[in-house]
Coordinates of C-alpha atoms in Angstrom, one line a residue:
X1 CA 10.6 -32.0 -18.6
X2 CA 8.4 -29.2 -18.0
X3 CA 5.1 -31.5 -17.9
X4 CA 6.6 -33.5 -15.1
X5 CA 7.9 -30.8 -13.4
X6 CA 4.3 -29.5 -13.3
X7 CA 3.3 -32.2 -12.4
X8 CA 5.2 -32.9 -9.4
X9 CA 4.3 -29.3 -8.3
X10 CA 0.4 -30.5 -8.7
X11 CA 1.2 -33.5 -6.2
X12 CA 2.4 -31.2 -4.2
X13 CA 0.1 -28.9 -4.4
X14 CA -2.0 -29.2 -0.3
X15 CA -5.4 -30.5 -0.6
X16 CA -7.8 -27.4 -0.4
X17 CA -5.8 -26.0 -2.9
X18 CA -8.9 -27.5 -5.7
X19 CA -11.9 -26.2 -5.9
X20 CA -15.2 -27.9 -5.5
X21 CA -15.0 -28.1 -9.3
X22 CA -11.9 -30.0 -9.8
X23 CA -10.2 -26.9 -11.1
X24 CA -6.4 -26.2 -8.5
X25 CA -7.2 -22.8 -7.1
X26 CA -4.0 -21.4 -6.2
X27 CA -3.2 -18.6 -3.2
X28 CA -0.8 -15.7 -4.1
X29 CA 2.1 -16.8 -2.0
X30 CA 1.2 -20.3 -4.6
X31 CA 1.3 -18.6 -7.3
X32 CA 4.8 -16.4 -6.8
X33 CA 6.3 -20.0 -5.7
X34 CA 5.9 -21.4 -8.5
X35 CA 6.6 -19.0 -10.8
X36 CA 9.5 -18.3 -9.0
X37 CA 11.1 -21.9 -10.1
X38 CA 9.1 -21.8 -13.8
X39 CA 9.4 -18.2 -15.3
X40 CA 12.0 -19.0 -18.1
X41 CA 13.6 -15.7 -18.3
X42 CA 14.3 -16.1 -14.4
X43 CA 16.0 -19.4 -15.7
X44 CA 17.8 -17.9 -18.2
X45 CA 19.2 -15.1 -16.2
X46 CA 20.1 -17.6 -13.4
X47 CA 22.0 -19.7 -16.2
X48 CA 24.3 -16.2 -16.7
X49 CA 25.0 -16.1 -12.7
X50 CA 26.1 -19.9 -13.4
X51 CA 27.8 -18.9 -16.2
X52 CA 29.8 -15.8 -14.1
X53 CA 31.3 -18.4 -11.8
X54 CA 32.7 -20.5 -13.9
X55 CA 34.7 -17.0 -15.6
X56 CA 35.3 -16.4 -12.4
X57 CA 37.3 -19.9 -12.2
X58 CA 38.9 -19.0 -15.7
X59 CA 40.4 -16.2 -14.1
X60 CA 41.7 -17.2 -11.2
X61 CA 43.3 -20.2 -13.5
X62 CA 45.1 -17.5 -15.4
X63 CA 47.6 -17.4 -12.4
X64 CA 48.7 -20.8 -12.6
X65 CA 51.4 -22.6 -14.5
X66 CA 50.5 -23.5 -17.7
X67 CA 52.3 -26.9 -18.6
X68 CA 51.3 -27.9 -22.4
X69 CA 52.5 -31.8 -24.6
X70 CA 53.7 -31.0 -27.9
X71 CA 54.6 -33.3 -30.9
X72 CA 55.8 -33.1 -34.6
X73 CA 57.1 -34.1 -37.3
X74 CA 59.0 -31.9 -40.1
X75 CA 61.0 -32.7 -43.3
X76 CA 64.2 -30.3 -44.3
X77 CA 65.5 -30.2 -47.8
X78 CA 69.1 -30.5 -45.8
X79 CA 69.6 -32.3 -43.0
X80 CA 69.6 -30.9 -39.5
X81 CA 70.9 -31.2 -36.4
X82 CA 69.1 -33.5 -33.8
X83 CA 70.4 -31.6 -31.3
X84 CA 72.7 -28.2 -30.8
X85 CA 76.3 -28.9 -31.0
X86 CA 78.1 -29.6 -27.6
X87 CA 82.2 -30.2 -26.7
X88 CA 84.6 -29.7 -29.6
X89 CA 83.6 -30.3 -33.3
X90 CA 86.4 -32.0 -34.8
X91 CA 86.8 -35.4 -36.6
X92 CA 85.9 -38.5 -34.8
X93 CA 84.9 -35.9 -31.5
X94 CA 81.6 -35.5 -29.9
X95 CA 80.8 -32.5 -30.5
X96 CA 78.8 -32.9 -33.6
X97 CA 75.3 -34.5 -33.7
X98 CA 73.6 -36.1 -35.8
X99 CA 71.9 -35.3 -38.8
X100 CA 68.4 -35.8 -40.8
X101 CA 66.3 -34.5 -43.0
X102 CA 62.9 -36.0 -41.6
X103 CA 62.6 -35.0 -37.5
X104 CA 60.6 -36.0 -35.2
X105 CA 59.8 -34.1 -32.0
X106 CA 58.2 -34.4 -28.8
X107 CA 58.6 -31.4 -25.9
X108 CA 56.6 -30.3 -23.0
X109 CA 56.5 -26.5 -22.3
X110 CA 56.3 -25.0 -18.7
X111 CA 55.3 -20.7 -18.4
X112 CA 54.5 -19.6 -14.9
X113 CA 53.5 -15.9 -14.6
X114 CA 54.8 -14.0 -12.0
X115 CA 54.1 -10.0 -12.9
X116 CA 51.2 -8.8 -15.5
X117 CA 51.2 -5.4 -14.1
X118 CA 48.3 -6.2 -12.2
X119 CA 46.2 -7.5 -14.5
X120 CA 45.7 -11.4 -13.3
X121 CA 44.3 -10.0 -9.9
X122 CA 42.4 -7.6 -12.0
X123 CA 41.0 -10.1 -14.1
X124 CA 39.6 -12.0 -11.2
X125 CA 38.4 -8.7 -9.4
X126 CA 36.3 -8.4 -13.2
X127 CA 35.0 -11.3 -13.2
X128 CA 33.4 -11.3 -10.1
X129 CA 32.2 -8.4 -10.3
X130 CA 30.5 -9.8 -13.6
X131 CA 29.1 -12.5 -11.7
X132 CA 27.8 -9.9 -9.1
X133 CA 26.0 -8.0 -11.8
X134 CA 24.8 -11.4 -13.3
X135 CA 22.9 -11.9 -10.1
X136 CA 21.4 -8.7 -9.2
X137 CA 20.2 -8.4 -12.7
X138 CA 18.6 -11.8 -11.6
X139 CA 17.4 -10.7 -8.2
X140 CA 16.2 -7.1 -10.0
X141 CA 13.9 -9.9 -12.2
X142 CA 12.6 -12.1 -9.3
X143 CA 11.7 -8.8 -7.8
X144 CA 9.8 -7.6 -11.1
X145 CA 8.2 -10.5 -11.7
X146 CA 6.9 -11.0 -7.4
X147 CA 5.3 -7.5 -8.4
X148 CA 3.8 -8.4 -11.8
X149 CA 2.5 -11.5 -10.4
X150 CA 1.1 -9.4 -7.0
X151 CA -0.7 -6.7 -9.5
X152 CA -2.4 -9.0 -12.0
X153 CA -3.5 -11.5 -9.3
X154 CA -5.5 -8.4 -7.4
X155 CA -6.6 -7.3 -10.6
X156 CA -8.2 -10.8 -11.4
X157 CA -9.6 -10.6 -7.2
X158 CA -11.1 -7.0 -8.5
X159 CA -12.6 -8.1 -11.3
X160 CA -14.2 -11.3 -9.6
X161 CA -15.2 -9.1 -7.2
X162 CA -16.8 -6.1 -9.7
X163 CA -18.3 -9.1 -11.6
X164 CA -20.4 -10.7 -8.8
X165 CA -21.0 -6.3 -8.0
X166 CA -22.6 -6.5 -12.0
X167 CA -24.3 -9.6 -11.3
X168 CA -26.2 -8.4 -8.4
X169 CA -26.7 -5.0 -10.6
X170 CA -28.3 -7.2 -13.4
X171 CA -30.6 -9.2 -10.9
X172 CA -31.7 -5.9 -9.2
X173 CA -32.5 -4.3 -12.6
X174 CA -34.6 -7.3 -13.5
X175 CA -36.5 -7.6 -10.2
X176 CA -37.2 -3.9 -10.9
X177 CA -38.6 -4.7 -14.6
X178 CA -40.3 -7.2 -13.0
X179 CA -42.3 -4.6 -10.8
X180 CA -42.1 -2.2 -13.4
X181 CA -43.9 -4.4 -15.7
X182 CA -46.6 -5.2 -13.5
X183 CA -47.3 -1.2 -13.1
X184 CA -47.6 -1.3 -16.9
X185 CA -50.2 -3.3 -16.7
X186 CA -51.8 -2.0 -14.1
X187 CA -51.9 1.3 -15.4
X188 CA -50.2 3.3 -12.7
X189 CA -46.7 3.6 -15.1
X190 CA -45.6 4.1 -18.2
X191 CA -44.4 2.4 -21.2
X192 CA -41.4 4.8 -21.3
X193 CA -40.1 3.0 -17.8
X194 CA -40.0 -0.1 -19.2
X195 CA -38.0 0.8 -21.8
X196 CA -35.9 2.9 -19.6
X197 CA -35.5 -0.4 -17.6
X198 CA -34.5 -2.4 -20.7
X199 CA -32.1 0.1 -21.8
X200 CA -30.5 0.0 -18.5
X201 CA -30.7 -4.0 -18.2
X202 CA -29.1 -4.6 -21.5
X203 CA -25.8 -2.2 -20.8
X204 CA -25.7 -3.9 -17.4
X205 CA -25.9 -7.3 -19.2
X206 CA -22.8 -5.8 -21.3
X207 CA -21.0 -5.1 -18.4
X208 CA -20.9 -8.5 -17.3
X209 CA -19.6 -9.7 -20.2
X210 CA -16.7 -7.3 -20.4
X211 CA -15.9 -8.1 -17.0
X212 CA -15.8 -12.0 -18.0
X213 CA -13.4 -11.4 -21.1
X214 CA -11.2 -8.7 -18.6
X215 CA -10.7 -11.8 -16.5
X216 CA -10.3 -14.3 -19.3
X217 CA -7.4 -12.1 -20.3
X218 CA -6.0 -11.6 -16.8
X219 CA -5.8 -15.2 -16.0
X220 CA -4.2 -16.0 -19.7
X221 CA -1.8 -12.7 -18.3
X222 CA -0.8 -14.3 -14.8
X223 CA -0.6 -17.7 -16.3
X224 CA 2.0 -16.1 -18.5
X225 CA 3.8 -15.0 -15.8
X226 CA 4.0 -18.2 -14.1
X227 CA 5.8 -19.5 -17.0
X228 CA 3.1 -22.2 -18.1
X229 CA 1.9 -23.7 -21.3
X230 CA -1.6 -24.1 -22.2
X231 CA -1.0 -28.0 -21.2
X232 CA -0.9 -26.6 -17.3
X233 CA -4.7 -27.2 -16.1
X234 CA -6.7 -23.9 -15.4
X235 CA -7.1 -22.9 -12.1
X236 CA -8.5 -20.3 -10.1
X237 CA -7.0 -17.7 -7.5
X238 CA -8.3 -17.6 -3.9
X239 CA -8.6 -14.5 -1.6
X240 CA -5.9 -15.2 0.3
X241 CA -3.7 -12.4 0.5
X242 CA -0.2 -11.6 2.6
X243 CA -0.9 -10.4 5.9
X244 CA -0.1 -6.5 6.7
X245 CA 3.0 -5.7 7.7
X246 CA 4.7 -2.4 9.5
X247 CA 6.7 -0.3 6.8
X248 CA 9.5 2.0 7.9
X249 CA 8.7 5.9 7.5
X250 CA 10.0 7.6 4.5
X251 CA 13.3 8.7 5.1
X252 CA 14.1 5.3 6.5
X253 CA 12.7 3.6 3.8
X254 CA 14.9 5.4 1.2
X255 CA 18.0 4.6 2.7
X256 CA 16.6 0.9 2.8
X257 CA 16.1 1.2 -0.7
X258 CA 19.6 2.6 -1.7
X259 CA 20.9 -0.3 0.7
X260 CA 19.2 -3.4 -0.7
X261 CA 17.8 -2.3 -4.1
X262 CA 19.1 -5.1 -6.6
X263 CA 18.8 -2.1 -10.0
X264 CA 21.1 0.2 -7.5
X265 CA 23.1 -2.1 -6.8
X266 CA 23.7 -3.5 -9.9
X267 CA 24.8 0.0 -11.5
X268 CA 26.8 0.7 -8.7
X269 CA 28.9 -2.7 -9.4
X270 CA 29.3 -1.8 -12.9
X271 CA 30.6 1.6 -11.7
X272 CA 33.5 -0.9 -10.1
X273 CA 33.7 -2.8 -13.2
X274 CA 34.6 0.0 -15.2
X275 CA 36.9 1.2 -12.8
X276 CA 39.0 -2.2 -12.5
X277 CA 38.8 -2.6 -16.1
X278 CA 40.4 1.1 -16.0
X279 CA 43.1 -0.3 -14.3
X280 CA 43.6 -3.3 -15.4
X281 CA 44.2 -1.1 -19.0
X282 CA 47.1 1.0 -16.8
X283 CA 48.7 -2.5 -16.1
X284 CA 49.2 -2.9 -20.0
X285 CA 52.1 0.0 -19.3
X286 CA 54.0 -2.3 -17.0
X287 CA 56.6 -5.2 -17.7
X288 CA 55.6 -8.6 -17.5
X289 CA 58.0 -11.2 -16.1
X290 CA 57.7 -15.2 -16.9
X291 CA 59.1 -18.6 -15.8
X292 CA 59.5 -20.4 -19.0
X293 CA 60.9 -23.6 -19.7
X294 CA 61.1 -26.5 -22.1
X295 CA 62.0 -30.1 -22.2
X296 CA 62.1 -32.2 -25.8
X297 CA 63.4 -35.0 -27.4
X298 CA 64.5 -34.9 -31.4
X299 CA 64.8 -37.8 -33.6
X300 CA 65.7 -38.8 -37.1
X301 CA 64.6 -41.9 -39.2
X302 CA 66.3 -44.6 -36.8
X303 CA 64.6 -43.0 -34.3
X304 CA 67.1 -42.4 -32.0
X305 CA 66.4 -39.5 -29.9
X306 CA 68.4 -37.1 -28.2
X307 CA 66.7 -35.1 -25.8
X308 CA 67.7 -30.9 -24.4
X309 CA 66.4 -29.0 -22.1
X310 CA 65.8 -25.2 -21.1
X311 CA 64.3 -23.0 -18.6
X312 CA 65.0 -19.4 -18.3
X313 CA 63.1 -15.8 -16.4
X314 CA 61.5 -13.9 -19.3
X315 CA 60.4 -9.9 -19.2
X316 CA 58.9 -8.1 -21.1
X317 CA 58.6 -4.5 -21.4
X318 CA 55.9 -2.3 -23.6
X319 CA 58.1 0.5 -25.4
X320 CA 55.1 1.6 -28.3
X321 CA 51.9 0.0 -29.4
X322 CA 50.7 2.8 -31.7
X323 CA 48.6 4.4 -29.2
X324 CA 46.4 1.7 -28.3
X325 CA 47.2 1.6 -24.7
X326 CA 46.3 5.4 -24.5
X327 CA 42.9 5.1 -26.8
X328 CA 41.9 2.4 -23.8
X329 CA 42.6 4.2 -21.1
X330 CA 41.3 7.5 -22.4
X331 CA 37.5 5.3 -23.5
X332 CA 37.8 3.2 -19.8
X333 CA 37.8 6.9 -18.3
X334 CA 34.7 8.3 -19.9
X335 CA 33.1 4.5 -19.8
X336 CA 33.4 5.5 -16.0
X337 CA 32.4 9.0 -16.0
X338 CA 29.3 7.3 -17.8
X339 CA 28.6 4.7 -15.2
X340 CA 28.6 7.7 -13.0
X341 CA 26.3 9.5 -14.2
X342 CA 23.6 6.3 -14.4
X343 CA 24.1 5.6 -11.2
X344 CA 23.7 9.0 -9.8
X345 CA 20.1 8.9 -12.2
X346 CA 19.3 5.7 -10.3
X347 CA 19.6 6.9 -7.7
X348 CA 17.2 10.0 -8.7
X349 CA 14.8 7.5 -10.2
X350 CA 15.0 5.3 -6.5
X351 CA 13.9 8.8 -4.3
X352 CA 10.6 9.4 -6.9
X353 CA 9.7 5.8 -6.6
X354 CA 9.4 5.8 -2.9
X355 CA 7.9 9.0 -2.4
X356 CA 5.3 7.9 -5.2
X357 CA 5.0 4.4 -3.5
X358 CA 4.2 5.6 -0.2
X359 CA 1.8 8.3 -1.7
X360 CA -0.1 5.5 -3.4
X361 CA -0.3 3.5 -0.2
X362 CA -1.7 6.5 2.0
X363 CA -4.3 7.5 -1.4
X364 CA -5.2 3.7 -1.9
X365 CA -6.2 3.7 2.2
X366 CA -7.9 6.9 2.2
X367 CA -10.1 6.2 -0.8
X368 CA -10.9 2.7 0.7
X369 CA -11.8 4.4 3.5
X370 CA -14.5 7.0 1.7
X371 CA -15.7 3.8 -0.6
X372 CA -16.8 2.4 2.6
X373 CA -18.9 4.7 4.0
X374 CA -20.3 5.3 0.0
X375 CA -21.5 1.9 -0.2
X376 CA -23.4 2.3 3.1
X377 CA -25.5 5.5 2.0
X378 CA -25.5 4.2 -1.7
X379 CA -27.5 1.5 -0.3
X380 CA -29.9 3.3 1.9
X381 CA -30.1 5.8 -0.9
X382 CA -31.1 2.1 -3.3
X383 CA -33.6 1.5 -0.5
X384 CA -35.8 4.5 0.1
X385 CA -35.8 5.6 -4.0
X386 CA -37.6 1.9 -4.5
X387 CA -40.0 2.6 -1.6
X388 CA -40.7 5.6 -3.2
X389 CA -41.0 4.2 -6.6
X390 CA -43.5 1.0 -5.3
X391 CA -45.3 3.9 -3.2
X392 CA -45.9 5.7 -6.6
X393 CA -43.6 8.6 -5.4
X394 CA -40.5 7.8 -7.4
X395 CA -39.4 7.5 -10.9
X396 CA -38.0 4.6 -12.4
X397 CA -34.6 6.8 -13.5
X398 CA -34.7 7.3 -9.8
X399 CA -34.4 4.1 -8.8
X400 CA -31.7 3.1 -11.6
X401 CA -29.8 6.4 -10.4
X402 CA -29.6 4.9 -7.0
X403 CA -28.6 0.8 -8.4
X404 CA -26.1 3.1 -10.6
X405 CA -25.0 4.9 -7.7
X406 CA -24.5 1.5 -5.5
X407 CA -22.6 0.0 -8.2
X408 CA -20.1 2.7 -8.4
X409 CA -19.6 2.8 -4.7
X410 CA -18.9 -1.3 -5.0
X411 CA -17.1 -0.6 -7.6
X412 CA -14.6 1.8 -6.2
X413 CA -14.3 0.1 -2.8
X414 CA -13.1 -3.0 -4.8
X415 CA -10.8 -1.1 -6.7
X416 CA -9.3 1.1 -3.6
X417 CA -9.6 -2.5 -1.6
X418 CA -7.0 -4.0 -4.2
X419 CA -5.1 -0.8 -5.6
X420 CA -4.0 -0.8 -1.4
X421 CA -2.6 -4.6 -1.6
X422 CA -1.1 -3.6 -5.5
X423 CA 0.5 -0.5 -4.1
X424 CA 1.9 -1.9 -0.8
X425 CA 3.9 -4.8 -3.2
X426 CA 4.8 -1.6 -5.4
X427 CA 6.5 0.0 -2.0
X428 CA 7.9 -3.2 -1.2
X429 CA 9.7 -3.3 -4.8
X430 CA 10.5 0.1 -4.2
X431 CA 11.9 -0.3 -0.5
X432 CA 13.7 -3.4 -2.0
X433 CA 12.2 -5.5 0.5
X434 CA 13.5 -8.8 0.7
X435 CA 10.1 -11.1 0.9
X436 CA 10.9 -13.7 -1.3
X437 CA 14.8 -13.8 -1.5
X438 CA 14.6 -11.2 -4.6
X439 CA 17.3 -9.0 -2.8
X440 CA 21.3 -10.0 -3.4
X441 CA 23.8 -10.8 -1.4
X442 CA 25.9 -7.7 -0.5

């Protein structure tokens, strides 16, 4: 099921979405998609939202007749009546019925609740509530997973990125052996440089191959994510990111998130769980009133049945249960007290997040903007130190200083180029933003 299913996405998939190589090179919005529909804990949690509506149907079928067929048969070591006794029970009269040891029986039963203290409407009232909870732990999950997805897919773009910054590291290092080498033998440099260049060149070389495994392990990650099997195809991820958007300012966005947060939202609704629950316990106090009713037919060996009839109003009335009631109401009261409290710490938690997201936004754009102005002087810096150096005015050290220097400045541009996307979908999970249906239904 899940091969075709992958399948079907593939034929879906639009045409530039594979690569020159054959390989499907997937866009972030792509990628979220479909792991939207594939990721089986998703599934599983929107099996328990499926599973909520259906209690909530039990419930709500609590407060309706009940009408049940019954049928039996029973052997007496003295024969009984077929039916009560009726008129006046003398000789020859009609008042007495007939007997048997072997009956036979056959009644249908009819109870129709009228009062349970409250506790049918509170059972429905629980039950969706528990289908409420069901789906914003769902939503909470779709929301997790958008910004799992979102931060392993830049990390992959930032290590693509930092590998082809390695590769032109490694091909500037050898073009500099290169010339180095050819000072050797000229005479006008020393043997030490070359080595100094090697030394350099092989750890550069090293880097690269890090890098490659980093990514190895981040695709295997995102695939992971995505809910796919190693019979999905590999594929590669594209540059194409969301478009900016305007964010609210602070204070705004905080009462966003304690609006539309799914984890708030879900505590808060198990705060109201606990507190019908509560009450539905204080219902066990009150009488419970009943329609019942029965109609039967009896019958001996000749099979001859007679049939009765009853139907009657029915209350009941709790006098003493050995304390129960009062153990449950007394553990339903701190169980709320409890809820309380979490949801107050959410609620804590929710104001640190946003200050911390929106902190990470403004750091991610101020250090994107110093890496771009580094890379500009790190390069002019690359430039004159290997004038100097072919001029016979430089070092060699002074020349990998300067490749070492322009690879850091790449290197942190990249970085505070994708930390700025990673944290933006980090203030969107904060905020609760609703960008791919993640946020409930209030």
């Amino acid at each position: 099921m899940k091969k075709m299913a992958i399948l079907f996405w593939m034929i879906l998939l639009p045409a530039g979405a594979f690569a020159q190589g054959g390989a499907p090179s997937y866009s972030l919005v792509q990628v979220i998609e479909f792991a939207l529909k594939n990721e089986p804990r998703l599934i599983a949690l929107g099996k328990d939202v499926e599973a909520a509506s259906y209690g909530i149907k039990a419930a709500k079928g609590e407060r309706w007749p009940k009408i049940d067929l019954g049928a039996g048969v029973t052997r007496y070591r003295y024969a009984a009546p077929l039916r009560p006794i009726s008129g006046a029970p003398v000789a020859g009269g009609s008042g007495f019925p007939p007997f048997d040891k072997d009956v036979y029986n056959a009644e249908v039963t009819l109870k129709i609740p009228i009062y349970r203290g409250g506790r049918l409407v509170k059972n429905v009232e629980i039950a969706e509530i528990n289908r409420l909870i069901a789906e914003r732990s769902w939503h909470q999950e779709r929301q997790e997973l958008v910004f799992n997805l979102t931060s392993v897919y830049c990390k992959i773009l930032e290590l693509e990125a930092l590998l082809n910054a390695l590769g032109q590291n490694v091909r500037q290092l050898e073009e500099h052996r290169r010339g180095t080498e050819q000072f050797v033998k000229a005479g006008t440099a020393a043997q030490v440089d070359l080595m100094k260049t090697d030394v350099e060149l092989a750890h550069a070389r090293q880097q690269v191959l890090a890098t490659q495994n980093a990514i190895a392990a981040a695709q295997e990650l995102i695939r992971s994510l995505m809910g796919v099997d190693e019979t999905f195809p590999q594929f590669t991820v594209t540059a194409d990111l969301p478009p900016d958007k305007e964010y609210p300012g602070e204070d705004e966005g905080l009462k966003a998130a304690l609006r539309q947060r799914p984890d708030y939202l879900k505590v808060k609704a198990r705060t109201e769980l606990f507190q019908a629950r509560l009450d539905q316990v204080k219902g066990k106090r009150l009488p419970s009133v009943d329609v019942a009713g029965e109609y039967g037919e009896k019958g001996g060996d000749a099979f001859s049945f007679k049939e009765n009839w009853n139907i009657g109003l029915r209350l009941s009335y709790p006098l003493f249960d050995g304390g129960i009631t009062r153990a449950e109401i007394n553990r339903g009261t701190v169980e709320l007290e409890r809820s309380s409290e979490e949801l107050r710490a959410v609620r804590l938690l929710i104001v640190r997040e946003v200050k911390e997201a929106y902190l990470a936004v403004t750091d991610a754009e101020k250090r994107l903007s110093v890496a771009k102005e580094a890379i500009s002087l790190a390069e002019e810096n690359l430039r004159v130190e290997q004038l100097k150096y072919e001029t016979g005015a430089g070092t060699t050290r002074d020349v990998i200083d300067a490749q070492t220097a322009l690879l850091r400045a790449q290197t942190d541009r990249h970085q505070a180029s994708y930390d700025l996307v990673t944290a933006k979908a980090a203030l969107d999970k904060a905020l609760g933003s609703d960008i791919n249906g993640e946020v409930a239904s209030r």
